[in-house]
XYZ file of C-alpha atoms in Angstrom:
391
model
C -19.211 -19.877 18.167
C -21.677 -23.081 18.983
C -23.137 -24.440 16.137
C -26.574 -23.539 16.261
C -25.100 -19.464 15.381
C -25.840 -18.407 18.381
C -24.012 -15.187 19.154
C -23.716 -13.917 15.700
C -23.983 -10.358 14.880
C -27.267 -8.903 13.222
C -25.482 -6.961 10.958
C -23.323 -9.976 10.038
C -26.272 -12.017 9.414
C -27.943 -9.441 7.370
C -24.693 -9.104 5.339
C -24.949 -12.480 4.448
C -29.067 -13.086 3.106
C -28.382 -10.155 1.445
C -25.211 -11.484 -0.322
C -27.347 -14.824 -1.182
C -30.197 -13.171 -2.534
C -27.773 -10.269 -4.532
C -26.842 -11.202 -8.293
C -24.055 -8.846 -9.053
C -22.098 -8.200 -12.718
C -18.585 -7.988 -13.819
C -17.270 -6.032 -16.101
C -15.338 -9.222 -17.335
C -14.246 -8.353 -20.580
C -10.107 -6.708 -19.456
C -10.058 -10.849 -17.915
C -10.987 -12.356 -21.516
C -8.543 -10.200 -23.445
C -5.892 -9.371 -21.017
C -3.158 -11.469 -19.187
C -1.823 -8.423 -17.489
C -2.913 -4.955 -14.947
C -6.877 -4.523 -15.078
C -7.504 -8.004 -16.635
C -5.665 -9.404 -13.356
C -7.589 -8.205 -11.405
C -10.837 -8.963 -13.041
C -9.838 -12.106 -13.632
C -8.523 -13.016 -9.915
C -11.323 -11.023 -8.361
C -13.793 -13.422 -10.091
C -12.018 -16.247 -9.130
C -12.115 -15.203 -5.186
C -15.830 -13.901 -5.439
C -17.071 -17.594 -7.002
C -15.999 -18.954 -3.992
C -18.124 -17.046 -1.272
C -21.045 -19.462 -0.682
C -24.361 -17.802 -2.099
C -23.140 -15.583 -4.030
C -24.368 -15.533 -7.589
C -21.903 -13.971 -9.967
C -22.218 -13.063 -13.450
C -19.578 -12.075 -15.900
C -20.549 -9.505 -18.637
C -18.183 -10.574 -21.669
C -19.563 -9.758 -24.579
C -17.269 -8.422 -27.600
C -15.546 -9.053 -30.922
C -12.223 -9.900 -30.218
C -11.565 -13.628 -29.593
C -10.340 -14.273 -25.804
C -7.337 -15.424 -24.623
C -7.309 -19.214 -23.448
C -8.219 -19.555 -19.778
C -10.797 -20.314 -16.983
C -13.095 -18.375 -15.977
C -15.722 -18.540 -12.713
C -19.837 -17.618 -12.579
C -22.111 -17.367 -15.621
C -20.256 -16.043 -18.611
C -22.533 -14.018 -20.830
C -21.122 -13.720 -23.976
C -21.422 -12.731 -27.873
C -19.192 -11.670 -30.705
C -21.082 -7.952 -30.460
C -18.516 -5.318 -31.191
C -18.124 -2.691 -28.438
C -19.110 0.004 -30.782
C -22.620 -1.573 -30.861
C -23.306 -1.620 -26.822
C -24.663 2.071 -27.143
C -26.574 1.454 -29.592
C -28.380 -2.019 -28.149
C -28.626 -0.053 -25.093
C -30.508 2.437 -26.594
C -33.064 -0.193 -27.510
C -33.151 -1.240 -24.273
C -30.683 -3.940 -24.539
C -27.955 -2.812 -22.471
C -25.410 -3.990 -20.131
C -27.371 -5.104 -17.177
C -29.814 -6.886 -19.522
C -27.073 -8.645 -20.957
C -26.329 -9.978 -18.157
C -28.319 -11.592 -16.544
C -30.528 -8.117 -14.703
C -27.822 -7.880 -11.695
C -28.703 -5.619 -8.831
C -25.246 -4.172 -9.109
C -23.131 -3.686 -12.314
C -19.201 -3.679 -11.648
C -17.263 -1.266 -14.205
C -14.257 -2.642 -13.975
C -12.255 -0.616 -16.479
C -12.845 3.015 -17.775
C -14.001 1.250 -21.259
C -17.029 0.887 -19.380
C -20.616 -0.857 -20.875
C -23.550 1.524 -21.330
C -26.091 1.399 -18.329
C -29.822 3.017 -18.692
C -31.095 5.537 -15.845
C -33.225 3.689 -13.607
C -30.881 0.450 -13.715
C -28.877 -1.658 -10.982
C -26.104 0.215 -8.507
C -22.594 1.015 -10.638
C -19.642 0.391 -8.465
C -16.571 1.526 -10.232
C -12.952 0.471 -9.688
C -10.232 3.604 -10.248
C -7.296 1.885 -10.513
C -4.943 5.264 -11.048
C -5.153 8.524 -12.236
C -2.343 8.590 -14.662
C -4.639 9.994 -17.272
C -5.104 13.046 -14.854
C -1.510 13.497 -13.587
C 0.136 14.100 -16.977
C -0.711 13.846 -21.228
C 2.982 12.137 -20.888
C 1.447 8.841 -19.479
C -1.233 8.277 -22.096
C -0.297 10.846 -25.337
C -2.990 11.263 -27.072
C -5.387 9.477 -25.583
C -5.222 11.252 -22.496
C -8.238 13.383 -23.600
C -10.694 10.218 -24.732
C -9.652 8.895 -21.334
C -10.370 11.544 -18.901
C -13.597 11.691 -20.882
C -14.740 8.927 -20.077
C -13.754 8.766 -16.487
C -15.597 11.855 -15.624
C -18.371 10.302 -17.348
C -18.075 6.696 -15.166
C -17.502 8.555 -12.036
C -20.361 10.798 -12.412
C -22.558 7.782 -12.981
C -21.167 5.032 -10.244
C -23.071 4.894 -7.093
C -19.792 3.712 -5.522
C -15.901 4.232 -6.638
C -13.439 1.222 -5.445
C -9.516 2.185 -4.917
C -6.607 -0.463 -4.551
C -4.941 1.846 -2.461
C -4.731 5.252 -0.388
C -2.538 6.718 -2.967
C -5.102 6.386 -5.826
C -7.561 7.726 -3.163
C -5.737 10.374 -2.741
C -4.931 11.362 -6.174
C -8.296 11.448 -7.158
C -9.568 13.153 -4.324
C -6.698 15.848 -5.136
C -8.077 15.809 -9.506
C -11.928 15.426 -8.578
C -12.744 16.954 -5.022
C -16.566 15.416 -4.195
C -16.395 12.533 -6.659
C -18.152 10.182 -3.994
C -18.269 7.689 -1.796
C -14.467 5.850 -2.075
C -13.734 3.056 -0.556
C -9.596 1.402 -0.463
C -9.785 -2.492 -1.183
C -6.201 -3.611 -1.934
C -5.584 -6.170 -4.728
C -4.599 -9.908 -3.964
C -1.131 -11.385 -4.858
C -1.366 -14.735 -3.857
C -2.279 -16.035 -7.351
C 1.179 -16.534 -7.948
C 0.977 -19.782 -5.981
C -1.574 -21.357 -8.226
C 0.454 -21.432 -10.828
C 3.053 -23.615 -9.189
C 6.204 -21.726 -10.443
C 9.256 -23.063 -11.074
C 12.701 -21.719 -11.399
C 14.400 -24.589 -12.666
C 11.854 -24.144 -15.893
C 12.193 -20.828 -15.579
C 16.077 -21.198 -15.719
C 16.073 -23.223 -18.577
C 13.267 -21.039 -20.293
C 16.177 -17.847 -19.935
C 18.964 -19.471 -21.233
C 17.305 -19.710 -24.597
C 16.027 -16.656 -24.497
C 19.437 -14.810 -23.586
C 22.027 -17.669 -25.084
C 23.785 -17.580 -21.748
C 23.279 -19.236 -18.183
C 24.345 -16.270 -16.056
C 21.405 -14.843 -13.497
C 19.254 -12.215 -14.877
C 17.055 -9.409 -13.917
C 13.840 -9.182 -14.813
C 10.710 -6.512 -15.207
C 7.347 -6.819 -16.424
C 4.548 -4.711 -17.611
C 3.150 -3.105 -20.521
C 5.845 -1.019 -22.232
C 4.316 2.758 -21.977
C 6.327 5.906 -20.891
C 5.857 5.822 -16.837
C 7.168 2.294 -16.729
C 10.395 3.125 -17.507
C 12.092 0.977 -19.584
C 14.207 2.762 -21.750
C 15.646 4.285 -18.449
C 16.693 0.914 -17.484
C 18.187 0.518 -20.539
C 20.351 3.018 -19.756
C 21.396 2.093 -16.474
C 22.331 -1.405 -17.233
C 24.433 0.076 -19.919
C 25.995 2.069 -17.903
C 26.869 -0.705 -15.418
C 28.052 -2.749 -18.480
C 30.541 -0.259 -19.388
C 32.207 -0.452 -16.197
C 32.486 -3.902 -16.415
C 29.417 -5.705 -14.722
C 27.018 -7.094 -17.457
C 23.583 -8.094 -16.293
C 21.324 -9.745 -18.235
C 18.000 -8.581 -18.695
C 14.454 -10.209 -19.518
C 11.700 -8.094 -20.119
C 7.973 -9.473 -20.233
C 4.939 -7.361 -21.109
C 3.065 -6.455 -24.135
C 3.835 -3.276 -26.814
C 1.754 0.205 -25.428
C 2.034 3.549 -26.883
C 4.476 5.911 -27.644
C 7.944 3.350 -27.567
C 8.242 2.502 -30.894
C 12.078 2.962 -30.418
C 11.811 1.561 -27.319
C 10.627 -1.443 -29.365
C 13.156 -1.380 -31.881
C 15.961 -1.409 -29.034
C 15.056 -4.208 -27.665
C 14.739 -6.306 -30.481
C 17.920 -4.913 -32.389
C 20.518 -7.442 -30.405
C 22.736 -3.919 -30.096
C 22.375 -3.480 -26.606
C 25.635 -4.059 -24.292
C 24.084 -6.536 -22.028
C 22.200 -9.765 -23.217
C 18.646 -9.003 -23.590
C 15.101 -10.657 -23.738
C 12.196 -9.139 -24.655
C 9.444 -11.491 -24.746
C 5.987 -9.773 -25.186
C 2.988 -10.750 -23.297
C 3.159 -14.701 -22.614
C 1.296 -16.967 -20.181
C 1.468 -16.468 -16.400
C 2.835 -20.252 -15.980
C 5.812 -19.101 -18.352
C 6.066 -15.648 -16.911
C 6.507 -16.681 -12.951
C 8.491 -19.475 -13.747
C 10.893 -16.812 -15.711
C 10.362 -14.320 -12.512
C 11.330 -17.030 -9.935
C 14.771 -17.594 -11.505
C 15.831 -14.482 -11.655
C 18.141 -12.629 -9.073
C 15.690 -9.521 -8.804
C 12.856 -7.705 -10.262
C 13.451 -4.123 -11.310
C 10.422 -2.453 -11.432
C 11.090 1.659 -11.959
C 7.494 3.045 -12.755
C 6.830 6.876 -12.247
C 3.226 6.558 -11.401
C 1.161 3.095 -10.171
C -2.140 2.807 -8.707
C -1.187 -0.533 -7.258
C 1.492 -2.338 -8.767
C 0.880 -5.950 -8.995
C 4.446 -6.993 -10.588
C 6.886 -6.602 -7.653
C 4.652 -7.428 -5.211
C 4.198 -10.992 -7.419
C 8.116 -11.036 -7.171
C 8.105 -10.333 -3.368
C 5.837 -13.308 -2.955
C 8.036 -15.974 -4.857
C 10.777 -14.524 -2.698
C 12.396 -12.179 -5.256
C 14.421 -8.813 -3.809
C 12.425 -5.843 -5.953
C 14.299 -2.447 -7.061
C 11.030 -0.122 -7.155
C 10.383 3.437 -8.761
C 9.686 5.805 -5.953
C 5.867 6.275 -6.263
C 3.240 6.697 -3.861
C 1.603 3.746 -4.589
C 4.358 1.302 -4.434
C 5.787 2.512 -1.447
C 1.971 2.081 0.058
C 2.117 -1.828 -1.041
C 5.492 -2.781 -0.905
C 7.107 -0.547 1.959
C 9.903 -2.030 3.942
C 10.210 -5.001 1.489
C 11.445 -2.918 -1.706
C 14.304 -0.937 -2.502
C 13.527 2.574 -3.774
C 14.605 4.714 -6.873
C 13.381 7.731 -8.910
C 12.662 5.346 -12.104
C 13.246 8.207 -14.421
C 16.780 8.824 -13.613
C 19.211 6.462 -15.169
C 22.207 7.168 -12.872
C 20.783 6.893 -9.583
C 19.242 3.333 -11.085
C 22.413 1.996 -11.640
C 23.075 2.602 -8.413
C 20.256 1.005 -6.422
C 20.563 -2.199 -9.299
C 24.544 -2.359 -8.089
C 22.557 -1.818 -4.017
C 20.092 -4.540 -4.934
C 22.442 -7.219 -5.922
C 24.798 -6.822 -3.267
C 22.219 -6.050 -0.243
C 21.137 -9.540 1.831
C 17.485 -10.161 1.189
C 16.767 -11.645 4.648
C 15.445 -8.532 6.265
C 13.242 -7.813 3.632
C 12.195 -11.073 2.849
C 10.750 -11.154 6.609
C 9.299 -7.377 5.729
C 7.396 -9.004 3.061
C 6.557 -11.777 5.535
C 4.859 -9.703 7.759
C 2.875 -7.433 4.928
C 1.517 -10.311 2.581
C -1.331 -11.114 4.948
C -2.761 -8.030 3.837
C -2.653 -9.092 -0.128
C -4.877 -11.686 -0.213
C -7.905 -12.461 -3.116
C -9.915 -14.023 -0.092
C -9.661 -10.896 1.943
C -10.477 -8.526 -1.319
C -13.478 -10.377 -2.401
C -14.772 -9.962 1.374
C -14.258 -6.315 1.065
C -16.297 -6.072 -2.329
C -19.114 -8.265 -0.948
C -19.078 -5.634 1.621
C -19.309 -2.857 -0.505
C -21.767 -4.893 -3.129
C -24.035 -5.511 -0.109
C -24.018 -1.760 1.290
C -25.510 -0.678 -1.710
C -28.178 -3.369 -1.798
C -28.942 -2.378 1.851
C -28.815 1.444 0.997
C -31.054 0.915 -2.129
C -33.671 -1.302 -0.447
């Protein structure tokens, strides 16, 4: 294109004094108290959205608990209020929009979503997976409170946002007619920022585990679809028959695994074991980019961030067979029905043995799609429809 723009598309141009004249609001608050899952991807998507000239972001962050240390990009707007409170500022006509900054589109983010008057700026909300609607199993009791409020968000957003065709699917299957849904797939390519390192990371195991052999690794929130008590099993199974793998296991306490809990810190296991609750992403893809493999066997994802984070620092990934993750990962992961313990020892014994060339150049080809730059463009796009529908 010559330099004086000749030659570029109306709508393009259109797209872009929209974008410069559009102030739009985060939900940031999953980023400020959340290393891992939604607060990723608030936290990345902020990042990537900063950096599109002209646009003028603004981060709603406003509640009790005190954040977790890191940066953050746009205009923070934040207060010790407690979350209970929102409703009833909003109610006297301080709510979300107002405090921050009057967007002309308010991102929910999260299903613990900030009240919003009738009459105020578009609601674009991101349904990262339907777990809550698929089984009570995945959230216990709180199954109920969630699905709640879901109904409630979807009902309300102008727009709906899904990391992948799975999740669109799923909630087109739960909720016929919810809305307009668009599929904008997550980045992954924050892992490079952090500058991982394995030789940290190897020395970082070795104290955690007390020996120097290679390890597998898996991360995530312990809850019930993740799995973890199942690969428990199967790496106790493989250590009775002689072949002891060592295991480090990063991610915060959820619900319903108290025992789960108590296993993993009792030093009874027959493998050595790690488990090293939520820590910070320097630490955690250093300790990923040591290891010989991530096993990752979750029953249900609506993405899946954590082996696709291990595909791009070159690690072979053992997946649970879910929709999602074979959307994301495809040819580049191995495959297993997480909940069966048997058929996981298995595909470990499978992924330790199998050459990692072929899918290393399957993950190759596939990583262009998982980009932050690409999935900011795709939510100025859908930020920028609205604006254009509304105006």
């Amino acid at each position: 294109m010559d330099g004086d723009g000749e030659g570029a598309p109306e709508s393009d141009v259109r797209r872009v004094l929209s974008t410069r004249r559009m102030k739009v609001a985060l939900d940031y608050r999953p980023a400020l108290f959340s290393r891992a899952g939604i607060g990723r991807y608030v936290r990345e998507l902020g990042y990537a959205l900063a950096r599109i000239p002209g646009f003028d972001l603004h981060l709603f962050g406003h509640g009790w608990k005190r954040p977790i240390e890191g940066e953050h990009a746009g205009t923070l707007h934040r207060s010790r209020v407690p979350g209970r409170a929102l409703p009833a500022l909003a109610w006297i006509g301080l709510d979300a929009p107002r405090l921050a900054g009057r967007p002309a589109v308010f991102h929910w983010t999260d299903y613990v979503f900030p009240p919003i008057r009738r009459g105020g700026p578009r609601i674009v909300q991101t349904v990262h997976d339907v777990a809550f609607l698929e089984s009570d199993a995945w959230h216990g009791a709180a199954s109920d409170r969630l699905r709640g409020r879901f109904e409630r968000a979807v009902r309300r957003a102008d727009l709906l946002l899904c990391p992948s065709r799975a999740t669109e699917r799923a909630l087109a299957r739960h909720l016929p007619g919810a809305g307009e849904v668009r599929v904008i797939p997550f980045g992954v390519d924050h892992v490079h920022r952090h500058q991982a390192s394995a030789e940290r990371g190897r020395a970082a195991a070795h104290e955690l585990l007390g020996t120097g052999d290679r390890y597998l690794v898996t991360v995530g929130t312990l809850e019930p679809r993740k799995n973890h008590a199942t690969l428990l099993a199967a790496l106790s199974h493989l250590a009775g028959r002689g072949l002891v793998i060592p295991l480090i296991c990063i991610g915060g306490p959820g619900w319903n695994t108290a025992r789960l809990e108590q296993r993993l810190v009792s030093g009874n296991l027959t493998f050595p074991c790690a488990w090293t609750g939520p820590i910070a992403d320097r630490s955690m893809f250093d300790l990923v980019a040591a290891a010989r493999g991530m096993v990752y066997p979750s029953s249900l994802e609506g993405f899946g961030f954590p082996p696709l984070e291990a595909l791009e620092l070159g690690l072979p990934v053992l997946a649970g067979d879910c929709a999602a993750l074979r959307e994301t990962a495809g040819d580049a992961a191995l495959f297993v029905d997480g909940s069966d313990p048997a058929a996981l020892a298995v595909a470990i014994e499978q992924l330790l043995d199998e050459p990692a060339d072929a899918r290393t150049k399957a993950w190759q080809q596939r990583r262009r799609a998982f980009t932050w730059a690409e999935c900011a463009r795709a939510h100025e796009d859908a930020y920028t429809s609205g604006i254009e529908q509304s105006a």
